[in-house]
GROMACS .gro file of C-alpha atoms in nm:
model
  346
    1MET     CA    1   2.386  -4.294   4.952
    2LYS     CA    2   2.535  -4.554   4.719
    3ARG     CA    3   2.325  -4.713   4.447
    4SER     CA    4   2.306  -5.040   4.641
    5GLN     CA    5   2.174  -4.852   4.945
    6TRP     CA    6   1.902  -4.691   4.735
    7LYS     CA    7   1.805  -5.041   4.625
    8TRP     CA    8   1.781  -5.160   4.985
    9LEU     CA    9   1.584  -4.849   5.078
   10LEU     CA   10   1.331  -4.938   4.810
   11VAL     CA   11   1.318  -5.298   4.938
   12SER     CA   12   1.271  -5.177   5.295
   13ILE     CA   13   0.990  -4.934   5.206
   14SER     CA   14   0.821  -5.190   4.980
   15PHE     CA   15   0.829  -5.459   5.246
   16SER     CA   16   0.695  -5.221   5.509
   17ALA     CA   17   0.418  -5.100   5.276
   18LEU     CA   18   0.324  -5.457   5.181
   19VAL     CA   19   0.296  -5.570   5.543
   20MET     CA   20   0.108  -5.252   5.635
   21ALA     CA   21  -0.139  -5.311   5.351
   22GLY     CA   22  -0.200  -5.662   5.484
   23VAL     CA   23  -0.255  -5.532   5.836
   24LEU     CA   24  -0.506  -5.272   5.716
   25TYR     CA   25  -0.686  -5.532   5.500
   26PHE     CA   26  -0.748  -5.757   5.800
   27THR     CA   27  -0.830  -5.483   6.054
   28VAL     CA   28  -1.031  -5.213   5.874
   29ASP     CA   29  -1.410  -5.263   5.892
   30GLU     CA   30  -1.726  -5.055   5.924
   31MET     CA   31  -1.637  -4.959   6.283
   32THR     CA   32  -1.309  -4.805   6.165
   33ILE     CA   33  -1.493  -4.512   6.004
   34GLU     CA   34  -1.669  -4.442   6.333
   35TYR     CA   35  -1.340  -4.445   6.522
   36LEU     CA   36  -1.179  -4.216   6.264
   37SER     CA   37  -1.461  -3.964   6.311
   38ARG     CA   38  -1.334  -3.916   6.669
   39VAL     CA   39  -0.977  -3.834   6.565
   40ASN     CA   40  -0.823  -3.531   6.737
   41PRO     CA   41  -0.557  -3.389   6.502
   42LEU     CA   42  -0.394  -3.195   6.787
   43TYR     CA   43  -0.260  -3.513   6.947
   44LEU     CA   44  -0.134  -3.639   6.614
   45VAL     CA   45   0.060  -3.316   6.566
   46LEU     CA   46   0.193  -3.343   6.922
   47ALA     CA   47   0.312  -3.697   6.846
   48VAL     CA   48   0.511  -3.567   6.548
   49LEU     CA   49   0.658  -3.282   6.754
   50LEU     CA   50   0.750  -3.523   7.034
   51HIS     CA   51   0.942  -3.736   6.784
   52ILE     CA   52   1.134  -3.427   6.672
   53VAL     CA   53   1.208  -3.350   7.038
   54SER     CA   54   1.337  -3.705   7.092
   55LEU     CA   55   1.575  -3.665   6.798
   56GLY     CA   56   1.689  -3.342   6.964
   57PHE     CA   57   1.769  -3.540   7.280
   58TRP     CA   58   1.978  -3.775   7.066
   59ALA     CA   59   2.166  -3.479   6.917
   60LEU     CA   60   2.226  -3.337   7.266
   61ARG     CA   61   2.363  -3.674   7.375
   62ILE     CA   62   2.619  -3.668   7.096
   63GLN     CA   63   2.707  -3.305   7.163
   64LYS     CA   64   2.760  -3.357   7.537
   65MET     CA   65   2.955  -3.682   7.494
   66SER     CA   66   3.181  -3.522   7.234
   67GLY     CA   67   3.223  -3.217   7.459
   68SER     CA   68   3.334  -3.435   7.750
   69LEU     CA   69   3.627  -3.552   7.534
   70GLY     CA   70   3.723  -3.191   7.461
   71TYR     CA   71   3.550  -3.126   7.126
   72ARG     CA   72   3.297  -2.852   7.057
   73VAL     CA   73   3.037  -2.968   6.807
   74ARG     CA   74   2.746  -2.739   6.728
   75PHE     CA   75   2.398  -2.866   6.814
   76ARG     CA   76   2.280  -2.797   6.460
   77HIS     CA   77   2.555  -3.022   6.322
   78CYS     CA   78   2.468  -3.295   6.573
   79LEU     CA   79   2.098  -3.278   6.482
   80ASN     CA   80   2.177  -3.296   6.110
   81LEU     CA   81   2.399  -3.602   6.155
   82VAL     CA   82   2.127  -3.772   6.361
   83LEU     CA   83   1.876  -3.713   6.081
   84ALA     CA   84   2.119  -3.834   5.812
   85ASN     CA   85   2.186  -4.140   6.025
   86MET     CA   86   1.812  -4.222   6.023
   87LEU     CA   87   1.809  -4.252   5.643
   88VAL     CA   88   2.091  -4.508   5.629
   89ALA     CA   89   1.952  -4.690   5.934
   90ALA     CA   90   1.632  -4.749   5.737
   91VAL     CA   91   1.817  -4.973   5.489
   92THR     CA   92   2.027  -5.182   5.729
   93PRO     CA   93   1.929  -5.468   5.965
   94SER     CA   94   1.898  -5.359   6.331
   95GLN     CA   95   1.952  -5.004   6.193
   96ALA     CA   96   2.327  -5.052   6.234
   97GLY     CA   97   2.420  -4.862   5.916
   98GLY     CA   98   2.378  -4.528   6.090
   99GLU     CA   99   2.694  -4.567   6.298
  100PRO     CA  100   2.942  -4.499   6.014
  101VAL     CA  101   2.741  -4.189   5.920
  102ARG     CA  102   2.764  -4.052   6.272
  103VAL     CA  103   3.137  -4.126   6.290
  104HIS     CA  104   3.197  -3.953   5.955
  105GLU     CA  105   2.996  -3.645   6.046
  106LEU     CA  106   3.169  -3.612   6.383
  107TYR     CA  107   3.501  -3.635   6.198
  108ARG     CA  108   3.386  -3.356   5.965
  109ALA     CA  109   3.316  -3.148   6.277
  110GLY     CA  110   3.677  -3.184   6.394
  111VAL     CA  111   3.652  -3.495   6.613
  112PRO     CA  112   3.931  -3.748   6.535
  113VAL     CA  113   3.807  -4.081   6.400
  114GLY     CA  114   3.914  -4.270   6.714
  115ASP     CA  115   3.722  -4.039   6.947
  116ALA     CA  116   3.422  -4.022   6.711
  117THR     CA  117   3.413  -4.403   6.710
  118ALA     CA  118   3.430  -4.402   7.091
  119VAL     CA  119   3.128  -4.170   7.110
  120VAL     CA  120   2.921  -4.384   6.872
  121ILE     CA  121   3.016  -4.711   7.047
  122MET     CA  122   2.923  -4.567   7.386
  123GLU     CA  123   2.588  -4.455   7.243
  124ARG     CA  124   2.503  -4.817   7.161
  125ILE     CA  125   2.616  -4.931   7.505
  126LEU     CA  126   2.407  -4.664   7.679
  127ASP     CA  127   2.103  -4.769   7.471
  128GLY     CA  128   2.154  -5.127   7.587
  129ILE     CA  129   2.190  -5.021   7.951
  130ALA     CA  130   1.878  -4.800   7.931
  131LEU     CA  131   1.666  -5.070   7.768
  132GLY     CA  132   1.795  -5.329   8.014
  133ALA     CA  133   1.709  -5.104   8.310
  134LEU     CA  134   1.364  -5.029   8.168
  135GLY     CA  135   1.313  -5.400   8.112
  136ALA     CA  136   1.411  -5.474   8.472
  137PHE     CA  137   1.162  -5.211   8.590
  138ALA     CA  138   0.889  -5.367   8.375
  139MET     CA  139   0.970  -5.715   8.505
  140LEU     CA  140   0.980  -5.616   8.873
  141PHE     CA  141   0.693  -5.368   8.896
  142LEU     CA  142   0.470  -5.444   8.596
  143GLY     CA  143   0.523  -5.816   8.552
  144SER     CA  144   0.209  -5.930   8.737
  145TYR     CA  145  -0.003  -5.665   8.563
  146TRP     CA  146   0.126  -5.765   8.221
  147SER     CA  147   0.077  -6.136   8.295
  148SER     CA  148  -0.288  -6.077   8.383
  149LEU     CA  149  -0.336  -5.870   8.068
  150THR     CA  150  -0.185  -6.140   7.843
  151SER     CA  151  -0.346  -6.437   8.014
  152GLY     CA  152  -0.426  -6.679   7.736
  153PHE     CA  153  -0.148  -6.531   7.524
  154SER     CA  154   0.155  -6.699   7.681
  155GLY     CA  155   0.363  -6.635   7.368
  156VAL     CA  156   0.342  -6.259   7.426
  157SER     CA  157   0.463  -6.286   7.785
  158LEU     CA  158   0.739  -6.518   7.669
  159MET     CA  159   0.843  -6.259   7.410
  160MET     CA  160   0.864  -5.991   7.678
  161TYR     CA  161   1.081  -6.202   7.907
  162ALA     CA  162   1.302  -6.322   7.621
  163ALA     CA  163   1.355  -5.964   7.504
  164TRP     CA  164   1.455  -5.845   7.849
  165ILE     CA  165   1.689  -6.142   7.902
  166SER     CA  166   1.857  -6.070   7.567
  167VAL     CA  167   1.932  -5.709   7.659
  168THR     CA  168   2.044  -5.807   8.008
  169LEU     CA  169   2.287  -6.058   7.859
  170PHE     CA  170   2.417  -5.787   7.630
  171VAL     CA  171   2.488  -5.559   7.927
  172LEU     CA  172   2.650  -5.842   8.125
  173VAL     CA  173   2.873  -5.933   7.830
  174PHE     CA  174   2.968  -5.566   7.804
  175VAL     CA  175   3.063  -5.547   8.172
  176TYR     CA  176   3.264  -5.870   8.153
  177SER     CA  177   3.445  -5.771   7.834
  178VAL     CA  178   3.560  -5.443   7.990
  179LYS     CA  179   3.798  -5.632   8.214
  180ASN     CA  180   3.857  -5.928   7.980
  181PRO     CA  181   3.872  -5.808   7.618
  182ASP     CA  182   4.081  -6.110   7.515
  183HIS     CA  183   3.808  -6.343   7.638
  184LEU     CA  184   3.554  -6.157   7.424
  185LYS     CA  185   3.782  -6.187   7.122
  186ARG     CA  186   3.823  -6.562   7.175
  187ALA     CA  187   3.448  -6.609   7.217
  188LEU     CA  188   3.365  -6.415   6.900
  189LYS     CA  189   3.634  -6.593   6.700
  190GLY     CA  190   3.513  -6.930   6.827
  191LEU     CA  191   3.159  -6.842   6.721
  192SER     CA  192   3.283  -6.731   6.377
  193ARG     CA  193   3.475  -7.058   6.326
  194TRP     CA  194   3.171  -7.262   6.434
  195ILE     CA  195   2.958  -7.076   6.179
  196ASP     CA  196   3.230  -7.131   5.918
  197ARG     CA  197   3.224  -7.509   5.975
  198HIS     CA  198   2.850  -7.515   5.906
  199TRP     CA  199   2.801  -7.247   5.641
  200ARG     CA  200   3.151  -7.185   5.499
  201LEU     CA  201   3.217  -6.813   5.533
  202LYS     CA  202   3.395  -6.675   5.228
  203ARG     CA  203   3.598  -6.414   5.416
  204LEU     CA  204   3.661  -6.575   5.755
  205GLU     CA  205   4.013  -6.434   5.796
  206HIS     CA  206   3.891  -6.083   5.719
  207LEU     CA  207   3.609  -6.132   5.971
  208LEU     CA  208   3.854  -6.243   6.242
  209GLU     CA  209   4.069  -5.933   6.177
  210THR     CA  210   3.758  -5.717   6.199
  211ILE     CA  211   3.667  -5.875   6.533
  212ASP     CA  212   4.015  -5.791   6.669
  213CYS     CA  213   3.982  -5.432   6.548
  214GLU     CA  214   3.627  -5.377   6.676
  215VAL     CA  215   3.692  -5.524   7.020
  216ASP     CA  216   4.001  -5.301   7.053
  217ASN     CA  217   3.796  -4.997   6.944
  218PHE     CA  218   3.528  -5.093   7.194
  219ASN     CA  219   3.772  -5.103   7.486
  220GLU     CA  220   3.969  -4.797   7.376
  221GLY     CA  221   3.645  -4.601   7.356
  222LEU     CA  222   3.541  -4.708   7.702
  223VAL     CA  223   3.883  -4.621   7.848
  224LYS     CA  224   3.863  -4.272   7.695
  225PHE     CA  225   3.529  -4.203   7.858
  226VAL     CA  226   3.624  -4.354   8.194
  227ASN     CA  227   3.950  -4.155   8.208
  228HIS     CA  228   3.852  -3.827   8.045
  229GLY     CA  229   3.478  -3.815   7.977
  230LYS     CA  230   3.290  -3.924   8.290
  231SER     CA  231   3.058  -3.624   8.259
  232GLY     CA  232   2.981  -3.737   7.905
  233LEU     CA  233   2.862  -4.073   8.038
  234VAL     CA  234   2.633  -3.899   8.288
  235TRP     CA  235   2.489  -3.664   8.025
  236GLY     CA  236   2.472  -3.950   7.777
  237LEU     CA  237   2.271  -4.167   8.014
  238LEU     CA  238   2.037  -3.878   8.096
  239PHE     CA  239   1.963  -3.796   7.731
  240THR     CA  240   1.938  -4.166   7.646
  241GLY     CA  241   1.664  -4.202   7.907
  242LEU     CA  242   1.485  -3.891   7.779
  243PHE     CA  243   1.513  -4.016   7.421
  244TRP     CA  244   1.355  -4.355   7.492
  245PHE     CA  245   1.090  -4.209   7.723
  246SER     CA  246   0.977  -3.960   7.459
  247GLU     CA  247   0.985  -4.221   7.180
  248PHE     CA  248   0.773  -4.459   7.390
  249ALA     CA  249   0.524  -4.180   7.471
  250ILE     CA  250   0.446  -4.118   7.103
  251ALA     CA  251   0.223  -4.426   7.088
  252SER     CA  252   0.010  -4.306   7.381
  253LEU     CA  253  -0.038  -3.966   7.215
  254LEU     CA  254  -0.153  -4.140   6.899
  255LEU     CA  255  -0.399  -4.354   7.094
  256VAL     CA  256  -0.551  -4.045   7.258
  257GLY     CA  257  -0.566  -3.879   6.916
  258LEU     CA  258  -0.765  -4.178   6.790
  259GLY     CA  259  -1.014  -4.150   7.075
  260GLN     CA  260  -0.865  -4.430   7.287
  261PRO     CA  261  -0.729  -4.426   7.642
  262PRO     CA  262  -0.350  -4.368   7.650
  263PHE     CA  263  -0.281  -4.716   7.799
  264LEU     CA  264   0.042  -4.580   7.948
  265ILE     CA  265   0.155  -4.897   8.124
  266GLU     CA  266   0.058  -5.135   7.846
  267SER     CA  267   0.208  -4.914   7.576
  268PHE     CA  268   0.529  -4.870   7.775
  269VAL     CA  269   0.584  -5.247   7.793
  270VAL     CA  270   0.486  -5.301   7.429
  271GLN     CA  271   0.720  -5.028   7.307
  272LEU     CA  272   1.002  -5.175   7.515
  273VAL     CA  273   0.951  -5.520   7.362
  274ILE     CA  274   0.928  -5.377   7.009
  275ALA     CA  275   1.243  -5.163   7.059
  276ILE     CA  276   1.439  -5.473   7.160
  277ILE     CA  277   1.296  -5.686   6.877
  278MET     CA  278   1.395  -5.414   6.629
  279MET     CA  279   1.757  -5.444   6.745
  280ILE     CA  280   1.765  -5.801   6.611
  281PRO     CA  281   1.905  -5.796   6.251
  282LEU     CA  282   1.608  -5.947   6.066
  283THR     CA  283   1.508  -5.703   5.789
  284PRO     CA  284   1.638  -5.366   5.657
  285GLY     CA  285   1.525  -5.099   5.900
  286SER     CA  286   1.316  -5.367   6.078
  287SER     CA  287   1.050  -5.306   5.813
  288GLY     CA  288   0.765  -5.554   5.839
  289VAL     CA  289   0.889  -5.680   6.176
  290ALA     CA  290   0.791  -5.358   6.354
  291GLU     CA  291   0.447  -5.349   6.191
  292LEU     CA  292   0.367  -5.712   6.274
  293SER     CA  293   0.500  -5.684   6.631
  294ALA     CA  294   0.300  -5.367   6.700
  295THR     CA  295  -0.018  -5.511   6.550
  296SER     CA  296   0.009  -5.833   6.748
  297LEU     CA  297   0.082  -5.665   7.081
  298TYR     CA  298  -0.149  -5.363   7.062
  299SER     CA  299  -0.442  -5.579   6.949
  300LEU     CA  300  -0.441  -5.721   7.304
  301PHE     CA  301  -0.592  -5.404   7.447
  302ILE     CA  302  -0.721  -5.177   7.167
  303PRO     CA  303  -1.009  -5.257   6.929
  304SER     CA  304  -0.905  -5.449   6.618
  305SER     CA  305  -1.094  -5.198   6.403
  306ILE     CA  306  -0.850  -4.923   6.494
  307VAL     CA  307  -0.524  -5.114   6.549
  308GLY     CA  308  -0.428  -5.107   6.179
  309VAL     CA  309  -0.477  -4.730   6.152
  310PHE     CA  310  -0.284  -4.681   6.477
  311VAL     CA  311   0.013  -4.887   6.354
  312LEU     CA  312   0.008  -4.698   6.023
  313LEU     CA  313   0.029  -4.360   6.198
  314TRP     CA  314   0.298  -4.490   6.433
  315ARG     CA  315   0.516  -4.609   6.144
  316LEU     CA  316   0.453  -4.291   5.945
  317ILE     CA  317   0.612  -4.098   6.230
  318LEU     CA  318   0.889  -4.336   6.339
  319TYR     CA  319   0.988  -4.474   5.998
  320TYR     CA  320   0.865  -4.280   5.696
  321LEU     CA  321   0.915  -3.938   5.857
  322ASN     CA  322   1.270  -4.048   5.949
  323ILE     CA  323   1.339  -4.128   5.584
  324LEU     CA  324   1.205  -3.790   5.471
  325LEU     CA  325   1.408  -3.600   5.731
  326GLY     CA  326   1.712  -3.812   5.644
  327LEU     CA  327   1.681  -3.723   5.277
  328LEU     CA  328   1.663  -3.351   5.359
  329SER     CA  329   1.965  -3.367   5.592
  330SER     CA  330   2.158  -3.568   5.331
  331LEU     CA  331   2.099  -3.286   5.085
  332VAL     CA  332   2.250  -3.045   5.338
  333ILE     CA  333   2.557  -3.271   5.366
  334VAL     CA  334   2.589  -3.304   4.985
  335ARG     CA  335   2.566  -2.926   4.946
  336ARG     CA  336   2.831  -2.877   5.216
  337GLU     CA  337   3.069  -3.123   5.049
  338TYR     CA  338   3.012  -2.961   4.709
  339LEU     CA  339   3.089  -2.614   4.843
  340ALA     CA  340   3.401  -2.747   5.020
  341ARG     CA  341   3.532  -2.901   4.696
  342ALA     CA  342   3.453  -2.583   4.503
  343LYS     CA  343   3.645  -2.380   4.759
  344LYS     CA  344   3.949  -2.609   4.724
  345ARG     CA  345   3.950  -2.570   4.344
  346ARG     CA  346   3.979  -2.194   4.386
   0.00000   0.00000   0.00000
């Protein structure tokens, strides 16, 4: 990573650690020790292994989607690029910095930049579709249950509905822009000019050119998959569902490991809301935001004495472990690049 990215990584970790310290300060009490005495390490280990499995689903998604466009990328390479992506994602708002890493690593595996970009763009779209569909399921089949659970906490229910509406709008905009890319360009440019009138963007013209380029990439990528990679979309949607299902299940394993019921339904809805909130570009790697959101929502149905410890374990797996794995995979990439340069010198 660049020096500036290391700086933002430090900021992200520091902010997360500061918020986590505050959460523990206000939740740990004499009952916490009693709860910790009931911890079952087996479930904690299973939670870590399930996270590794979910990253494997992500790697399989990339491999299958690339394969549908006619490129053979080894699973090991796909897994390594997913892990490297997690490190950069930890220092960028809404974790968007991982996309260039995935494009670059697919290019290094022999996938042209245009097709690599198409794969990465479709990944984001499939994530939006999966989260939107899960949100619709939660609204239709779990809405009354969740409303009764959060009675007296109208803000939480409002957050759930707002999150689902946001993702649904994203999917609808995607569907509309497929047939009308020029309309999407005009809308984005109009929004950029409105922002410029109020906050004076320094590089408005460059931003408008970028919008043109990205919208074209977006539609070119979709056309490639619709014309040549339909099987990749099917596999991609399957592994996207498996990825999110396994990521959401980690929290329930941690709860059982801490001697609590799994709260499958409640945890499913909470994880869905948190996943959508974390897509909003607020802080690098959503540090602080994730901790506060999880603490606020899980405190509705698990004892306050254990909620801080639970959130700490959850973030250790889904944030700090990602950074560690990302560092290790980045070393693999650096070593590969060094050996490639050494070979050229010969």
